[in-house]
mmCIF file of C-alpha atoms in Angstrom:
data_model
loop_
_atom_site.group_PDB
_atom_site.id
_atom_site.type_symbol
_atom_site.label_atom_id
_atom_site.label_comp_id
_atom_site.label_asym_id
_atom_site.label_seq_id
_atom_site.Cartn_x
_atom_site.Cartn_y
_atom_site.Cartn_z
ATOM 1 C CA UNK A 198 3.746 -6.198 -14.606
ATOM 2 C CA UNK A 199 2.846 -5.211 -18.152
ATOM 3 C CA UNK A 200 -0.041 -5.533 -20.801
ATOM 4 C CA UNK A 201 -0.062 -9.216 -21.060
ATOM 5 C CA UNK A 202 -1.168 -12.081 -18.528
ATOM 6 C CA UNK A 203 0.674 -14.063 -16.431
ATOM 7 C CA UNK A 204 1.401 -16.137 -13.632
ATOM 8 C CA UNK A 205 3.345 -14.982 -11.159
ATOM 9 C CA UNK A 206 3.563 -17.980 -8.171
ATOM 10 C CA UNK A 207 0.397 -18.998 -9.000
ATOM 11 C CA UNK A 208 -0.717 -15.373 -9.118
ATOM 12 C CA UNK A 209 -3.012 -14.493 -12.200
ATOM 13 C CA UNK A 210 -1.592 -11.330 -13.125
ATOM 14 C CA UNK A 211 -3.875 -9.042 -15.667
ATOM 15 C CA UNK A 212 -3.372 -5.488 -16.390
ATOM 16 C CA UNK A 213 -6.656 -4.617 -14.501
ATOM 17 C CA UNK A 214 -5.153 -5.820 -11.362
ATOM 18 C CA UNK A 215 -3.225 -2.644 -11.533
ATOM 19 C CA UNK A 216 -6.550 -0.816 -11.260
ATOM 20 C CA UNK A 217 -8.344 -2.682 -8.846
ATOM 21 C CA UNK A 218 -4.789 -3.065 -6.491
ATOM 22 C CA UNK A 219 -4.570 1.211 -6.592
ATOM 23 C CA UNK A 220 -8.828 1.579 -5.821
ATOM 24 C CA UNK A 221 -8.334 -0.930 -2.774
ATOM 25 C CA UNK A 222 -5.075 1.179 -1.328
ATOM 26 C CA UNK A 223 -7.184 4.306 -1.267
ATOM 27 C CA UNK A 224 -9.722 2.232 0.326
ATOM 28 C CA UNK A 225 -7.221 1.281 2.987
ATOM 29 C CA UNK A 226 -5.350 4.482 3.348
ATOM 30 C CA UNK A 227 -8.083 6.426 2.488
ATOM 31 C CA UNK A 228 -7.358 10.051 2.051
ATOM 32 C CA UNK A 229 -9.281 13.273 2.143
ATOM 33 C CA UNK A 230 -10.759 13.366 -1.160
ATOM 34 C CA UNK A 231 -9.865 11.588 -4.654
ATOM 35 C CA UNK A 232 -10.372 13.113 -8.018
ATOM 36 C CA UNK A 233 -9.175 11.508 -10.921
ATOM 37 C CA UNK A 234 -8.350 12.703 -14.966
ATOM 38 C CA UNK A 235 -7.788 10.137 -17.974
ATOM 39 C CA UNK A 236 -5.581 7.100 -16.042
ATOM 40 C CA UNK A 237 -5.460 8.607 -13.157
ATOM 41 C CA UNK A 238 -6.509 8.202 -9.433
ATOM 42 C CA UNK A 239 -5.797 11.650 -7.652
ATOM 43 C CA UNK A 240 -5.666 11.247 -4.072
ATOM 44 C CA UNK A 241 -5.422 15.003 -1.632
ATOM 45 C CA UNK A 242 -4.402 14.968 1.829
ATOM 46 C CA UNK A 243 -2.554 17.282 3.474
ATOM 47 C CA UNK A 244 -1.478 14.396 5.982
ATOM 48 C CA UNK A 245 1.904 12.594 5.626
ATOM 49 C CA UNK A 246 1.021 9.709 4.637
ATOM 50 C CA UNK A 247 2.271 9.546 0.977
ATOM 51 C CA UNK A 248 0.203 6.968 -0.651
ATOM 52 C CA UNK A 249 -2.776 9.616 0.363
ATOM 53 C CA UNK A 250 -1.217 12.260 -1.759
ATOM 54 C CA UNK A 251 0.287 10.945 -4.508
ATOM 55 C CA UNK A 252 -1.407 11.015 -7.933
ATOM 56 C CA UNK A 253 -0.506 7.166 -9.635
ATOM 57 C CA UNK A 254 -1.737 5.480 -12.705
ATOM 58 C CA UNK A 255 -4.678 2.817 -13.104
ATOM 59 C CA UNK A 256 -2.968 1.456 -15.806
ATOM 60 C CA UNK A 257 0.598 1.257 -16.818
ATOM 61 C CA UNK A 258 0.768 2.636 -20.124
ATOM 62 C CA UNK A 259 1.489 5.720 -20.516
ATOM 63 C CA UNK A 260 0.488 6.650 -23.617
ATOM 64 C CA UNK A 261 -2.891 6.131 -22.297
ATOM 65 C CA UNK A 262 -3.067 8.845 -19.677
ATOM 66 C CA UNK A 263 -3.421 12.165 -18.957
ATOM 67 C CA UNK A 264 -0.325 14.406 -19.660
ATOM 68 C CA UNK A 265 1.739 14.640 -15.962
ATOM 69 C CA UNK A 266 1.620 18.369 -16.550
ATOM 70 C CA UNK A 267 -2.400 18.574 -15.867
ATOM 71 C CA UNK A 268 -1.786 16.276 -13.000
ATOM 72 C CA UNK A 269 0.092 18.949 -11.281
ATOM 73 C CA UNK A 270 -2.552 21.984 -11.726
ATOM 74 C CA UNK A 271 -4.932 19.733 -10.777
ATOM 75 C CA UNK A 272 -3.693 19.387 -7.410
ATOM 76 C CA UNK A 273 -2.317 22.977 -7.328
ATOM 77 C CA UNK A 274 -5.885 24.054 -8.176
ATOM 78 C CA UNK A 275 -7.531 21.987 -5.410
ATOM 79 C CA UNK A 276 -4.578 23.545 -2.987
ATOM 80 C CA UNK A 277 -2.514 20.507 -2.501
ATOM 81 C CA UNK A 278 1.131 19.746 -3.386
ATOM 82 C CA UNK A 279 1.348 17.275 -6.089
ATOM 83 C CA UNK A 280 3.349 14.030 -5.906
ATOM 84 C CA UNK A 281 3.493 10.995 -8.108
ATOM 85 C CA UNK A 282 3.874 7.479 -7.347
ATOM 86 C CA UNK A 283 5.063 6.455 -10.405
ATOM 87 C CA UNK A 284 5.531 2.459 -12.004
ATOM 88 C CA UNK A 285 9.473 1.918 -12.601
ATOM 89 C CA UNK A 286 8.833 0.422 -15.936
ATOM 90 C CA UNK A 287 10.436 0.732 -18.637
ATOM 91 C CA UNK A 288 7.526 2.362 -20.720
ATOM 92 C CA UNK A 289 7.775 4.713 -18.090
ATOM 93 C CA UNK A 290 10.853 5.875 -18.925
ATOM 94 C CA UNK A 291 10.305 9.274 -20.560
ATOM 95 C CA UNK A 292 8.130 10.192 -17.888
ATOM 96 C CA UNK A 293 10.982 9.772 -15.232
ATOM 97 C CA UNK A 294 12.883 11.716 -16.983
ATOM 98 C CA UNK A 295 10.938 14.696 -17.975
ATOM 99 C CA UNK A 296 10.526 14.937 -14.196
ATOM 100 C CA UNK A 297 13.761 14.276 -13.116
ATOM 101 C CA UNK A 298 14.934 17.273 -15.871
ATOM 102 C CA UNK A 299 12.147 19.857 -13.913
ATOM 103 C CA UNK A 300 13.881 19.216 -10.693
ATOM 104 C CA UNK A 301 11.835 16.233 -9.353
ATOM 105 C CA UNK A 302 13.579 13.642 -6.833
ATOM 106 C CA UNK A 303 13.174 10.371 -6.938
ATOM 107 C CA UNK A 304 12.462 8.514 -3.569
ATOM 108 C CA UNK A 305 11.698 5.610 -1.512
ATOM 109 C CA UNK A 306 11.311 2.645 -4.153
ATOM 110 C CA UNK A 307 8.767 0.122 -2.914
ATOM 111 C CA UNK A 308 7.692 -3.124 -4.147
ATOM 112 C CA UNK A 309 4.011 -4.714 -4.754
ATOM 113 C CA UNK A 310 4.055 -8.127 -3.745
ATOM 114 C CA UNK A 311 1.211 -10.194 -4.394
ATOM 115 C CA UNK A 312 -0.186 -13.943 -3.391
ATOM 116 C CA UNK A 313 -2.684 -15.688 -3.601
ATOM 117 C CA UNK A 314 -4.405 -17.134 0.080
ATOM 118 C CA UNK A 315 -3.679 -20.799 -0.135
ATOM 119 C CA UNK A 316 -0.207 -20.374 1.468
ATOM 120 C CA UNK A 317 -1.426 -18.449 3.832
ATOM 121 C CA UNK A 318 -5.244 -20.119 5.813
ATOM 122 C CA UNK A 319 -3.202 -22.924 7.161
ATOM 123 C CA UNK A 320 -0.966 -21.252 9.892
ATOM 124 C CA UNK A 321 -1.589 -21.184 12.783
ATOM 125 C CA UNK A 322 -3.416 -18.376 13.928
ATOM 126 C CA UNK A 323 -3.858 -19.104 17.624
ATOM 127 C CA UNK A 324 -4.071 -15.465 20.091
ATOM 128 C CA UNK A 325 -4.628 -13.417 16.754
ATOM 129 C CA UNK A 326 -7.841 -10.952 16.779
ATOM 130 C CA UNK A 327 -9.567 -9.112 14.157
ATOM 131 C CA UNK A 328 -10.990 -6.301 15.985
ATOM 132 C CA UNK A 329 -12.834 -3.548 13.621
ATOM 133 C CA UNK A 330 -11.485 -0.995 15.697
ATOM 134 C CA UNK A 331 -8.147 -0.735 16.390
ATOM 135 C CA UNK A 332 -7.400 -0.589 20.710
ATOM 136 C CA UNK A 333 -4.749 1.448 21.996
ATOM 137 C CA UNK A 334 -2.269 -1.265 22.014
ATOM 138 C CA UNK A 335 -2.769 -1.771 18.609
ATOM 139 C CA UNK A 336 -2.493 1.719 17.693
ATOM 140 C CA UNK A 337 0.775 2.339 20.307
ATOM 141 C CA UNK A 338 2.481 -0.334 17.904
ATOM 142 C CA UNK A 339 1.121 1.220 14.497
ATOM 143 C CA UNK A 340 2.522 4.526 15.827
ATOM 144 C CA UNK A 341 5.841 3.626 16.777
ATOM 145 C CA UNK A 342 7.902 4.894 19.305
ATOM 146 C CA UNK A 343 8.940 7.855 18.905
ATOM 147 C CA UNK A 344 7.070 8.871 16.318
ATOM 148 C CA UNK A 345 6.474 12.577 15.081
ATOM 149 C CA UNK A 346 2.565 13.546 16.769
ATOM 150 C CA UNK A 347 2.257 14.902 13.480
ATOM 151 C CA UNK A 348 2.689 12.138 11.070
ATOM 152 C CA UNK A 349 0.848 10.321 14.074
ATOM 153 C CA UNK A 350 -2.254 12.501 13.634
ATOM 154 C CA UNK A 351 -2.114 12.256 9.973
ATOM 155 C CA UNK A 352 -1.627 7.994 10.057
ATOM 156 C CA UNK A 353 -4.636 8.330 12.856
ATOM 157 C CA UNK A 354 -6.899 10.134 10.468
ATOM 158 C CA UNK A 355 -6.581 8.128 7.566
ATOM 159 C CA UNK A 356 -7.023 5.028 9.791
ATOM 160 C CA UNK A 357 -10.645 6.518 10.724
ATOM 161 C CA UNK A 358 -11.842 6.913 7.260
ATOM 162 C CA UNK A 359 -10.634 3.019 5.966
ATOM 163 C CA UNK A 360 -13.136 1.459 4.536
ATOM 164 C CA UNK A 361 -13.921 -2.460 5.019
ATOM 165 C CA UNK A 362 -10.970 -2.876 7.488
ATOM 166 C CA UNK A 363 -9.909 -5.117 10.235
ATOM 167 C CA UNK A 364 -7.075 -4.673 13.224
ATOM 168 C CA UNK A 365 -5.167 -7.750 13.894
ATOM 169 C CA UNK A 366 -3.683 -8.381 17.354
ATOM 170 C CA UNK A 367 -1.901 -11.192 18.284
ATOM 171 C CA UNK A 368 -1.551 -11.001 22.317
ATOM 172 C CA UNK A 369 0.149 -13.098 24.558
ATOM 173 C CA UNK A 370 -0.397 -12.581 28.314
ATOM 174 C CA UNK A 371 -1.733 -9.585 28.066
ATOM 175 C CA UNK A 372 0.415 -7.867 25.839
ATOM 176 C CA UNK A 373 0.346 -7.024 22.118
ATOM 177 C CA UNK A 374 3.383 -8.574 20.043
ATOM 178 C CA UNK A 375 2.271 -8.286 16.976
ATOM 179 C CA UNK A 376 -0.246 -6.412 14.676
ATOM 180 C CA UNK A 377 -1.426 -5.266 11.154
ATOM 181 C CA UNK A 378 -4.163 -3.969 9.695
ATOM 182 C CA UNK A 379 -6.730 -5.845 7.006
ATOM 183 C CA UNK A 380 -8.598 -4.286 4.233
ATOM 184 C CA UNK A 381 -11.211 -6.228 2.130
ATOM 185 C CA UNK A 382 -12.032 -4.364 -1.283
ATOM 186 C CA UNK A 383 -12.141 -4.381 -4.702
ATOM 187 C CA UNK A 384 -11.321 -8.178 -4.745
ATOM 188 C CA UNK A 385 -8.297 -8.142 -2.838
ATOM 189 C CA UNK A 386 -6.812 -8.548 1.004
ATOM 190 C CA UNK A 387 -4.468 -5.296 1.144
ATOM 191 C CA UNK A 388 -2.092 -5.868 4.133
ATOM 192 C CA UNK A 389 -0.651 -2.706 6.191
ATOM 193 C CA UNK A 390 0.822 -1.491 8.955
ATOM 194 C CA UNK A 391 2.613 -4.651 9.702
ATOM 195 C CA UNK A 392 4.435 -4.849 12.950
ATOM 196 C CA UNK A 393 6.020 -6.914 15.599
ATOM 197 C CA UNK A 394 7.518 -6.141 18.558
ATOM 198 C CA UNK A 395 11.424 -6.370 18.491
ATOM 199 C CA UNK A 396 11.745 -8.739 21.440
ATOM 200 C CA UNK A 397 9.888 -11.768 19.896
ATOM 201 C CA UNK A 398 10.596 -10.974 16.178
ATOM 202 C CA UNK A 399 11.660 -14.141 14.146
ATOM 203 C CA UNK A 400 9.006 -16.417 15.739
ATOM 204 C CA UNK A 401 6.443 -16.362 13.560
ATOM 205 C CA UNK A 402 4.347 -14.185 14.523
ATOM 206 C CA UNK A 403 3.649 -12.158 11.494
ATOM 207 C CA UNK A 404 2.704 -15.349 9.742
ATOM 208 C CA UNK A 405 0.145 -15.715 12.442
ATOM 209 C CA UNK A 406 -1.215 -12.356 11.663
ATOM 210 C CA UNK A 407 -1.044 -12.748 7.849
ATOM 211 C CA UNK A 408 -3.138 -16.036 8.326
ATOM 212 C CA UNK A 409 -6.115 -14.908 10.685
ATOM 213 C CA UNK A 410 -5.834 -12.072 7.900
ATOM 214 C CA UNK A 411 -6.419 -14.171 5.173
ATOM 215 C CA UNK A 412 -9.196 -16.590 7.065
ATOM 216 C CA UNK A 413 -11.482 -13.514 6.965
ATOM 217 C CA UNK A 414 -10.893 -12.342 3.275
ATOM 218 C CA UNK A 415 -11.060 -16.393 2.342
ATOM 219 C CA UNK A 416 -14.617 -16.435 4.496
ATOM 220 C CA UNK A 417 -15.471 -13.011 2.619
ATOM 221 C CA UNK A 418 -14.627 -15.047 -1.078
ATOM 222 C CA UNK A 419 -11.566 -13.148 -1.670
ATOM 223 C CA UNK A 420 -8.685 -15.300 -3.173
ATOM 224 C CA UNK A 421 -5.580 -12.790 -3.665
ATOM 225 C CA UNK A 422 -4.155 -10.661 -1.417
ATOM 226 C CA UNK A 423 -1.613 -7.725 -2.010
ATOM 227 C CA UNK A 424 0.879 -5.405 0.306
ATOM 228 C CA UNK A 425 3.228 -3.277 -0.621
ATOM 229 C CA UNK A 426 6.873 -2.970 0.930
ATOM 230 C CA UNK A 427 10.196 -0.528 1.314
ATOM 231 C CA UNK A 428 12.154 -2.273 -1.651
ATOM 232 C CA UNK A 429 15.123 -2.033 1.126
ATOM 233 C CA UNK A 430 13.225 -3.876 3.666
ATOM 234 C CA UNK A 431 15.126 -6.744 3.534
ATOM 235 C CA UNK A 432 13.766 -8.946 6.169
ATOM 236 C CA UNK A 433 10.403 -8.110 5.721
ATOM 237 C CA UNK A 434 11.362 -9.291 1.869
ATOM 238 C CA UNK A 435 12.437 -12.792 2.825
ATOM 239 C CA UNK A 436 9.555 -13.067 5.191
ATOM 240 C CA UNK A 437 6.810 -12.591 2.003
ATOM 241 C CA UNK A 438 8.845 -14.356 -0.391
ATOM 242 C CA UNK A 439 8.713 -17.914 2.529
ATOM 243 C CA UNK A 440 4.791 -17.340 2.183
ATOM 244 C CA UNK A 441 4.545 -16.886 -1.414
ATOM 245 C CA UNK A 442 4.657 -13.676 -2.434
ATOM 246 C CA UNK A 443 6.109 -12.542 -5.402
ATOM 247 C CA UNK A 444 6.668 -9.149 -6.498
ATOM 248 C CA UNK A 445 4.155 -7.967 -9.626
ATOM 249 C CA UNK A 446 5.972 -4.038 -9.851
ATOM 250 C CA UNK A 447 8.179 -1.830 -7.925
ATOM 251 C CA UNK A 448 7.403 2.156 -7.986
ATOM 252 C CA UNK A 449 9.111 5.237 -6.341
ATOM 253 C CA UNK A 450 7.229 8.758 -5.234
ATOM 254 C CA UNK A 451 8.139 11.792 -7.206
ATOM 255 C CA UNK A 452 8.111 15.016 -5.145
ATOM 256 C CA UNK A 453 8.533 18.345 -6.892
ATOM 257 C CA UNK A 454 11.006 20.167 -6.419
ATOM 258 C CA UNK A 455 11.487 22.860 -3.482
ATOM 259 C CA UNK A 456 10.839 26.264 -4.707
#
């Protein structure tokens, strides 16, 4: 994703979409506080949710944003550990090289994928509900078996702060078999926390959950959707490709050296 208007899978991709997607992301994975520097959003959170505590540029022109050292100084002055979430674009190679030379570590490459709702709203939504609050079964699926309790508490707190979200559950015979979180903000449906019970994967349940989210988004006048998926998650990448999602850009986290 660069600075020219383009079409990806029927989705109009504009430079301004970077800012709206990043602001929508923070509406869903809401941090304890958000500050800003020119060209940057600075979410600050003592928890474990990466997107809730990693500085992210709101445009992809590194010449138009404050230097990374100023970002680090702001985080440390506020009492937070600095982390960056940087696009894997050629324009950012100098910044990445500087961070690498200073001992910062690149981890967890993640794709931002976009689509229109057209390919989703026609799918089956039977057995799906969208709730204003997550129930116990939804939370159990979202947090997963064996999750570190500190991580679980952090993720639960972030959910409690989320803005204008709905919690999708697909229930059969009283069993929650798939779930996900939808946030409606800044002109986008953003999708988070997609889970399917292992024994029921490959049955199209995630598609039904996404369709239910898409219909709700369309009722609100929203026409586009994005999600963020680990670049190494081949099954998820395959699913989203079949549903019409296309990569907009890839980012990775940059974590400071351990002193």
